[in-house]
CSV table of N, CA and C in Angstrom, one decimal:
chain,number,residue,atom,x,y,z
A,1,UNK,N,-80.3,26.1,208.3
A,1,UNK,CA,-80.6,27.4,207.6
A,1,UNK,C,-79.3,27.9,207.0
A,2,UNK,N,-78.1,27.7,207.4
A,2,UNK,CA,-77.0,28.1,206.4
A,2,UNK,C,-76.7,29.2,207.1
A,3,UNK,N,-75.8,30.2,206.6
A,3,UNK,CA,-74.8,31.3,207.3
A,3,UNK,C,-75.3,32.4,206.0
A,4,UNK,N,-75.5,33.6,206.5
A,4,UNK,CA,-75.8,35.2,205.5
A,4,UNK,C,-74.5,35.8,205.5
A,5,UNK,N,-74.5,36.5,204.5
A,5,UNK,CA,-73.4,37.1,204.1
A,5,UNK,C,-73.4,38.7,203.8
A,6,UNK,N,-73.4,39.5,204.1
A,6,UNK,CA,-73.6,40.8,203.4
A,6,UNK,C,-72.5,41.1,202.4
A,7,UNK,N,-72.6,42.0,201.5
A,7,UNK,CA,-71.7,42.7,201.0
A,7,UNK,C,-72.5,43.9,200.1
A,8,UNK,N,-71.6,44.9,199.9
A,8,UNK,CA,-72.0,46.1,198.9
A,8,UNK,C,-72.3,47.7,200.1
A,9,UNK,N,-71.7,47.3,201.4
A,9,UNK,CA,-71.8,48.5,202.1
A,9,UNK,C,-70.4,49.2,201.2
A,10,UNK,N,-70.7,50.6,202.2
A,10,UNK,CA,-69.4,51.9,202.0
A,10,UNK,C,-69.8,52.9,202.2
A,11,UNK,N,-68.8,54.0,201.6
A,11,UNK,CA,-69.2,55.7,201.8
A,11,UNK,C,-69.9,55.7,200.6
A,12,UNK,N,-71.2,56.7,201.0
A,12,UNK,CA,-71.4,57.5,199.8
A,12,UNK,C,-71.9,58.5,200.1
A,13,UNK,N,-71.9,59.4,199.3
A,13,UNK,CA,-72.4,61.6,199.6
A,13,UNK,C,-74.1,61.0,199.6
A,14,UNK,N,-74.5,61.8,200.3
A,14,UNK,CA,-75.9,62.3,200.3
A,14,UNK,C,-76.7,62.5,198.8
A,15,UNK,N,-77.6,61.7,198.9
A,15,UNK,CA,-78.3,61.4,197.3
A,15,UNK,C,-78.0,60.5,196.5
A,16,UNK,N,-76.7,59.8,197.0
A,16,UNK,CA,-76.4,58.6,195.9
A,16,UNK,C,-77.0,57.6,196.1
A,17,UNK,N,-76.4,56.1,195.5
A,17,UNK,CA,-77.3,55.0,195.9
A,17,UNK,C,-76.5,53.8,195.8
A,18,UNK,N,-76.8,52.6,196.8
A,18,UNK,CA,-75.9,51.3,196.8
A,18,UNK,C,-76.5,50.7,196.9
A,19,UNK,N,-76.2,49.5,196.7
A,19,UNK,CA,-76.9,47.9,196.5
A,19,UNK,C,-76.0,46.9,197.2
A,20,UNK,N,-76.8,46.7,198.5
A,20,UNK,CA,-76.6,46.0,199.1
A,20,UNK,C,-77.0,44.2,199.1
A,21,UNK,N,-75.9,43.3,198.9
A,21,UNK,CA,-76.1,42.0,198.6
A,21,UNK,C,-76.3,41.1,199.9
A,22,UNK,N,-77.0,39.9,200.0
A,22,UNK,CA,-76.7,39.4,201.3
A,22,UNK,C,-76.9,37.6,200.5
A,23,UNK,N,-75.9,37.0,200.8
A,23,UNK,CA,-75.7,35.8,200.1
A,23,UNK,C,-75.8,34.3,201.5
A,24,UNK,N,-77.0,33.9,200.8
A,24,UNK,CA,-77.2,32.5,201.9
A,24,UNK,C,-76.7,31.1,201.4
A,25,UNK,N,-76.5,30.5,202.5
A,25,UNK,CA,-75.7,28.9,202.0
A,25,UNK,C,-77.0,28.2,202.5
A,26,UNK,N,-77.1,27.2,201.6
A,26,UNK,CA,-77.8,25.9,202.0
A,26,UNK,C,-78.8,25.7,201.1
A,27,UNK,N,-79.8,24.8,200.3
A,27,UNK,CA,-80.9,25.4,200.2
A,27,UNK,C,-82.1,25.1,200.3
A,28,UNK,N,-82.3,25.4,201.2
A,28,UNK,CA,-83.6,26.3,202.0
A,28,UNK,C,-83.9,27.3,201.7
A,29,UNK,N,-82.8,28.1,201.3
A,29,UNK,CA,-82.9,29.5,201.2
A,29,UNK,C,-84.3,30.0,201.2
A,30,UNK,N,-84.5,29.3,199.8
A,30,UNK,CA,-86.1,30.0,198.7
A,30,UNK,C,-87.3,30.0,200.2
A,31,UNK,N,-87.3,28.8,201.2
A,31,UNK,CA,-88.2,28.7,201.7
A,31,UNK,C,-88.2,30.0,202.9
A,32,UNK,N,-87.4,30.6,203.2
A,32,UNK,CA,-87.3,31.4,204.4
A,32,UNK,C,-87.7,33.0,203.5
A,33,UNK,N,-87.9,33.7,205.0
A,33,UNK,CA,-88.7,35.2,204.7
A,33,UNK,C,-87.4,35.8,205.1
A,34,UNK,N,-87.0,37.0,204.4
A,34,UNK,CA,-85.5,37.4,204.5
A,34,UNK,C,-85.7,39.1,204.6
A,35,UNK,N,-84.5,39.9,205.9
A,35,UNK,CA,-84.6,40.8,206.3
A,35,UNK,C,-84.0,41.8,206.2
A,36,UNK,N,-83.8,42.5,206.2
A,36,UNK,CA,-83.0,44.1,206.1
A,36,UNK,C,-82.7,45.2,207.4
A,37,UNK,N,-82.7,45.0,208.0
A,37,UNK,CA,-82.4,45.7,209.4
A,37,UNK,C,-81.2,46.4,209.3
A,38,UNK,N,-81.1,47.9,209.8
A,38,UNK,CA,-80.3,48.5,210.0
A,38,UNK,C,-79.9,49.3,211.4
A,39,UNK,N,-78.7,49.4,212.0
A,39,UNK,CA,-78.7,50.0,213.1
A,39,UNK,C,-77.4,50.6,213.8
A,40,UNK,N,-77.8,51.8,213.7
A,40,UNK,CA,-76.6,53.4,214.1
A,40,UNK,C,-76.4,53.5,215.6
A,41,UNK,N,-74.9,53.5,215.6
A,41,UNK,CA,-74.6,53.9,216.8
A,41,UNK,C,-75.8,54.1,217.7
A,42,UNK,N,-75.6,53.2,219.1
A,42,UNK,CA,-76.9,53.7,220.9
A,42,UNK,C,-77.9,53.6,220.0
A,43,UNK,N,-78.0,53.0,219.0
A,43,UNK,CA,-79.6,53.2,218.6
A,43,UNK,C,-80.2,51.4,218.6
A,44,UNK,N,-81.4,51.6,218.4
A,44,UNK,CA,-82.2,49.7,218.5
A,44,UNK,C,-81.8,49.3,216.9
A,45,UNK,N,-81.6,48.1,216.8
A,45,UNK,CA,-81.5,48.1,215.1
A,45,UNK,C,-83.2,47.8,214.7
A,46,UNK,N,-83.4,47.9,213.6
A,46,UNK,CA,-84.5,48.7,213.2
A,46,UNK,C,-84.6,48.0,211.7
A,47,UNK,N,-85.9,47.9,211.6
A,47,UNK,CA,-86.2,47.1,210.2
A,47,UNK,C,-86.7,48.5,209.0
A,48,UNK,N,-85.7,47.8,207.8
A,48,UNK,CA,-85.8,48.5,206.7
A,48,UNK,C,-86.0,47.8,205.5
A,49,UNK,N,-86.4,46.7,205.4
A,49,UNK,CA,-87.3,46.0,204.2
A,49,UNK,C,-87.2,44.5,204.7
A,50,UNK,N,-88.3,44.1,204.3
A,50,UNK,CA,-88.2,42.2,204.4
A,50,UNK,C,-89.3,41.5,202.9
A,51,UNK,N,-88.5,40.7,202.7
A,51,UNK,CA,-89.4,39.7,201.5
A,51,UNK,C,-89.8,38.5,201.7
A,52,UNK,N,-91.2,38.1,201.6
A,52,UNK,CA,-91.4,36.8,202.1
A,52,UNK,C,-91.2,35.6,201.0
A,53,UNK,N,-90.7,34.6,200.9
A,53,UNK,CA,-90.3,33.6,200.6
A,53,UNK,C,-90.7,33.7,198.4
A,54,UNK,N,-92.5,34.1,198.9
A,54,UNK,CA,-93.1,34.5,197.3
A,54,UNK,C,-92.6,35.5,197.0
A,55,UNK,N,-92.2,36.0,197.6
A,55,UNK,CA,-91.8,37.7,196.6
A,55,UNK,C,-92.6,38.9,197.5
A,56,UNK,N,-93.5,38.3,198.1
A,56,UNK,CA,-94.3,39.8,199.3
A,56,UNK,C,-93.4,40.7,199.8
A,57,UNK,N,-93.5,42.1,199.6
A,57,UNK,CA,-92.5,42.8,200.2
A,57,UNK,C,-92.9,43.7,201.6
A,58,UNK,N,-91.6,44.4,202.0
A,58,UNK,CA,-92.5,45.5,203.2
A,58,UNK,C,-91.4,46.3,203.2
A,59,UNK,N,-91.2,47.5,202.9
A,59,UNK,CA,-90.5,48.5,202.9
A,59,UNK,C,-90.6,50.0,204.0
A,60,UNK,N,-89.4,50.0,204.8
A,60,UNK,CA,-89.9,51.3,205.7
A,60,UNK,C,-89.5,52.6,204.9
A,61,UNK,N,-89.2,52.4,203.3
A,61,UNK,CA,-89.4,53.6,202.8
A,61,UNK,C,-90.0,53.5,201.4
A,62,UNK,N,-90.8,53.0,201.0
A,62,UNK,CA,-91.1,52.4,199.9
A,62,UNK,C,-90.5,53.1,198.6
A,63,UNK,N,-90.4,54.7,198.8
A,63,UNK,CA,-89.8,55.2,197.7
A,63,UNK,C,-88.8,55.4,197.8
A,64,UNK,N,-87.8,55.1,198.5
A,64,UNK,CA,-86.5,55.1,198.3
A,64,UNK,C,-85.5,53.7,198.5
A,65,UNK,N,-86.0,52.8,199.2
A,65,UNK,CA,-85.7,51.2,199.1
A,65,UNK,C,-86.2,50.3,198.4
A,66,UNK,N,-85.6,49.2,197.8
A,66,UNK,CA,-86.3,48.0,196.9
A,66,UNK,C,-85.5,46.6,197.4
A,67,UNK,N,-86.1,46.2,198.2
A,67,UNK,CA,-86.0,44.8,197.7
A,67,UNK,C,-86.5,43.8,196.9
A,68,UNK,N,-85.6,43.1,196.9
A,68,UNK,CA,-85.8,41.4,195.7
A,68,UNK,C,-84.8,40.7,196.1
A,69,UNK,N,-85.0,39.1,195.6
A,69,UNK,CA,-84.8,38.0,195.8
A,69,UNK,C,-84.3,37.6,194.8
A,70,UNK,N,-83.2,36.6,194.5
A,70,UNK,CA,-83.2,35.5,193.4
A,70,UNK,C,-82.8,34.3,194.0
A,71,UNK,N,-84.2,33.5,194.0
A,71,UNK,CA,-83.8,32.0,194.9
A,71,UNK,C,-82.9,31.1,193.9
A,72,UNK,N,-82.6,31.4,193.2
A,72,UNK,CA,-81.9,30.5,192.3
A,72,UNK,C,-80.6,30.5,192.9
A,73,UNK,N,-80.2,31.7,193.2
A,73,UNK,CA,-78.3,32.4,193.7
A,73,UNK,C,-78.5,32.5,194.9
A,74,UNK,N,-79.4,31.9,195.6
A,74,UNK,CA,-79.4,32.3,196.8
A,74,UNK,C,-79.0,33.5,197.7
A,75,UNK,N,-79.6,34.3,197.0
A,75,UNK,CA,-79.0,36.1,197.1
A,75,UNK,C,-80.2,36.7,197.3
A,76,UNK,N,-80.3,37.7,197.9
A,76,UNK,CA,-81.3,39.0,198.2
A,76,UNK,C,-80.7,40.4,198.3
A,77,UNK,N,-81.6,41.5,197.9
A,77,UNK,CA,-80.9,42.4,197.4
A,77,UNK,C,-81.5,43.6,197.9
A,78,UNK,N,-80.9,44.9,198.6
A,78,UNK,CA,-81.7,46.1,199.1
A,78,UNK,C,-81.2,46.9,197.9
A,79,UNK,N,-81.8,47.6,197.5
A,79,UNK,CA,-81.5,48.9,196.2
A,79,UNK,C,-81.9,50.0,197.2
A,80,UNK,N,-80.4,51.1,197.5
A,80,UNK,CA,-81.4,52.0,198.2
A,80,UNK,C,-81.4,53.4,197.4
A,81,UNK,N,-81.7,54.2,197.0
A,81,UNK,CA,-81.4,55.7,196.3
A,81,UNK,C,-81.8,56.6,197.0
A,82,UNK,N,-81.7,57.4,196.7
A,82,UNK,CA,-81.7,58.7,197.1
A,82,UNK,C,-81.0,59.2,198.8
A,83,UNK,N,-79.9,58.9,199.4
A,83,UNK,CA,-79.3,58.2,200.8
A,83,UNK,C,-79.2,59.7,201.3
A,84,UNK,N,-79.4,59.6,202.8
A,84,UNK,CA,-79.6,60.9,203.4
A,84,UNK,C,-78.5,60.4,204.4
A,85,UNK,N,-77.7,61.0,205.4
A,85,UNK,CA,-77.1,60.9,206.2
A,85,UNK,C,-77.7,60.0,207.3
A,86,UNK,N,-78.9,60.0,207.9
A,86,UNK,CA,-79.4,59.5,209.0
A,86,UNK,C,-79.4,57.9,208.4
A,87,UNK,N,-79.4,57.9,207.2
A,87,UNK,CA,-79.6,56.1,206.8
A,87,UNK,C,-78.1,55.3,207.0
A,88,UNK,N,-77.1,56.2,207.7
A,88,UNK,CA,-75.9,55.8,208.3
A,88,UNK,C,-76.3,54.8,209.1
A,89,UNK,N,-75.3,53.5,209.3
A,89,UNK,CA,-75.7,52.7,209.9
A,89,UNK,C,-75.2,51.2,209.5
A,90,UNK,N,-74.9,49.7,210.3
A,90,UNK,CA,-74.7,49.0,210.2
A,90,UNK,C,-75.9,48.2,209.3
A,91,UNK,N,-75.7,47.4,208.2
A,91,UNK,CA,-76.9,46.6,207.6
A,91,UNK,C,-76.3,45.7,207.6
A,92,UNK,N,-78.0,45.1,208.9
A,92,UNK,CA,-77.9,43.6,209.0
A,92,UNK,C,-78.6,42.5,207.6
A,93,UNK,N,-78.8,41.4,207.3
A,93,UNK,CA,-79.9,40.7,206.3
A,93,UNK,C,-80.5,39.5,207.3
A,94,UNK,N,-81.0,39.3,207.8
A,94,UNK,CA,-81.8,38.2,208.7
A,94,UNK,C,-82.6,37.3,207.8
A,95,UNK,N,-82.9,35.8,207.9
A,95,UNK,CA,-84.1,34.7,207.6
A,95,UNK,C,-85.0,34.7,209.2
A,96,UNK,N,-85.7,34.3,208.4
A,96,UNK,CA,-87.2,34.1,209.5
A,96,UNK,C,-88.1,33.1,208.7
A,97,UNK,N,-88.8,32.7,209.5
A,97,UNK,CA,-89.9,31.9,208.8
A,97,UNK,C,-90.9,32.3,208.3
A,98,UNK,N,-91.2,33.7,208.4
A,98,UNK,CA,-92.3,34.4,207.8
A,98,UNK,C,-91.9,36.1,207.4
A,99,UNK,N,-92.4,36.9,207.3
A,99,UNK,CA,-91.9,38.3,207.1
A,99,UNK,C,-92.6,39.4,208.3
A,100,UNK,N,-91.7,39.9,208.6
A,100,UNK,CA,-92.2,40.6,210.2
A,100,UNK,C,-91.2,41.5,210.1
A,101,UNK,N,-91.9,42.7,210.5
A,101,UNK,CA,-90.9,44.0,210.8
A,101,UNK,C,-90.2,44.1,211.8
A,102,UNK,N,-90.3,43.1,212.9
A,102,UNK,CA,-90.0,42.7,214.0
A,102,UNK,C,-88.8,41.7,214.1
A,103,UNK,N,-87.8,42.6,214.3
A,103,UNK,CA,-86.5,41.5,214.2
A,103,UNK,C,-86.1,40.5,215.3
A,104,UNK,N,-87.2,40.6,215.9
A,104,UNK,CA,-87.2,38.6,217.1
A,104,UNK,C,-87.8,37.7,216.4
A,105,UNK,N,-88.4,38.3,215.2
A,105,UNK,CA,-89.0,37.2,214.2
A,105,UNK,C,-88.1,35.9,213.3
A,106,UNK,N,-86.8,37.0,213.2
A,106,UNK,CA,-85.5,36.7,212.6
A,106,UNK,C,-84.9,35.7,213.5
A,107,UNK,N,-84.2,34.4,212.8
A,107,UNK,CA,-83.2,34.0,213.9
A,107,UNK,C,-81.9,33.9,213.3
A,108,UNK,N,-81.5,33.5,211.8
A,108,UNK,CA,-80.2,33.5,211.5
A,108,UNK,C,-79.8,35.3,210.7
A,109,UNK,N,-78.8,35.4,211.5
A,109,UNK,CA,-78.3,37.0,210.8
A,109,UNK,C,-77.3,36.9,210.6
A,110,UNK,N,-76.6,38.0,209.6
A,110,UNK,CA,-75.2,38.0,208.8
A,110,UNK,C,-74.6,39.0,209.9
A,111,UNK,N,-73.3,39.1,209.3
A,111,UNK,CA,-72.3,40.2,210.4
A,111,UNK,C,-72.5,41.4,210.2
A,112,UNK,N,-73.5,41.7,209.4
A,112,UNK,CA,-73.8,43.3,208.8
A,112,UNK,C,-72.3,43.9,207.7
A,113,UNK,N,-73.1,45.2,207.2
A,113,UNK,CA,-71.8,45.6,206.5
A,113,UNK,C,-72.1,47.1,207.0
A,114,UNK,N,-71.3,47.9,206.7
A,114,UNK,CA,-71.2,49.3,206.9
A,114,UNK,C,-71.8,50.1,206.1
A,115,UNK,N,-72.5,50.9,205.6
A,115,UNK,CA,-73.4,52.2,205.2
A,115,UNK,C,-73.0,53.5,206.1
A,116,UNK,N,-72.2,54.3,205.5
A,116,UNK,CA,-71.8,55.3,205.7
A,116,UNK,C,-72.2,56.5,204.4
A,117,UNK,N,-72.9,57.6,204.8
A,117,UNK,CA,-73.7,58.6,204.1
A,117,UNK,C,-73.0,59.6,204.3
A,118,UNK,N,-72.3,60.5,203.4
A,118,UNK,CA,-71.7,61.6,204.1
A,118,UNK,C,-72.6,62.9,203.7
A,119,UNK,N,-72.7,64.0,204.2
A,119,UNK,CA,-73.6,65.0,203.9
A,119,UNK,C,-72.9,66.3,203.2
C-alpha cells in the first residue's frame, strides 16, 4: 500500500481556510478508500471526511470541508473554510479498503500534520 504523506497544515485566525495535501506512494493508490481524521489534545481522533476509491464522499461538515482525489498524482485533498478554533488539531490521511467513518477501517496512516486555529 505505500507510505501517506501529509502536508499544508499551520496557523490560521478563525474564518480562514487551508488545504490540506496527503501524497501516497505506490500504485494502488486509485484502488484504496482514503481518510481524513483529525485529533486534539486527550481527545479520540475522529473522522472528518473520507473518499471512496470512485469519488463517493462523506463529510462531518459538509459545508465547510471538501474533499477530492487525483489518482493520477496520487494525492487527496481536504479544502477546509470557514476554520473555528475547536477544528485545532492533528490531521491524520488514512487508506482503507472501503470508506468508513470509522478509523479501524483504516490501516495505513500518515504522521499527521498540525492545524492550529487561532481565535
Amino acid at each position: 500500500q505505500g507510505q501517506l504523506v501529509e502536508s499544508g497544515g499551520g496557523l490560521v485566525q478563525a474564518g480562514g481556510s487551508l488545504r490540506l495535501s496527503c501524497a501516497g506512494s505506490g500504485d494502488t493508490f486509485r484502488h484504496y478508500a482514503m481518510g481524513w481524521f483529525r485529533q486534539a489534545p486527550y481527545q479520540e481522533r475522529e473522522f472528518v471526511a473520507g473518499i471512496s476509491p470512485s469519488g463517493v464522499t462523506a463529510e462531518s461538515d459538509k459545508g465547510r470541508f471538501t474533499i477530492s482525489r487525483d489518482n493520477a498524482k496520487g494525492t487527496v485533498f481536504l479544502q477546509m473554510n470557514s476554520l473555528k478554533p475547536e477544528d485545532t488539531g492533528v490531521y491524520y490521511c488514512a487508506a482503507g479498503a472501503y470508506l468508513s467513518r470509522d478509523k479501524n477501517r483504516y490501516n495505513v496512516w500518515g504522521q499527521g500534520t498540525q492545524v492550529t486555529v487561532s481565535s
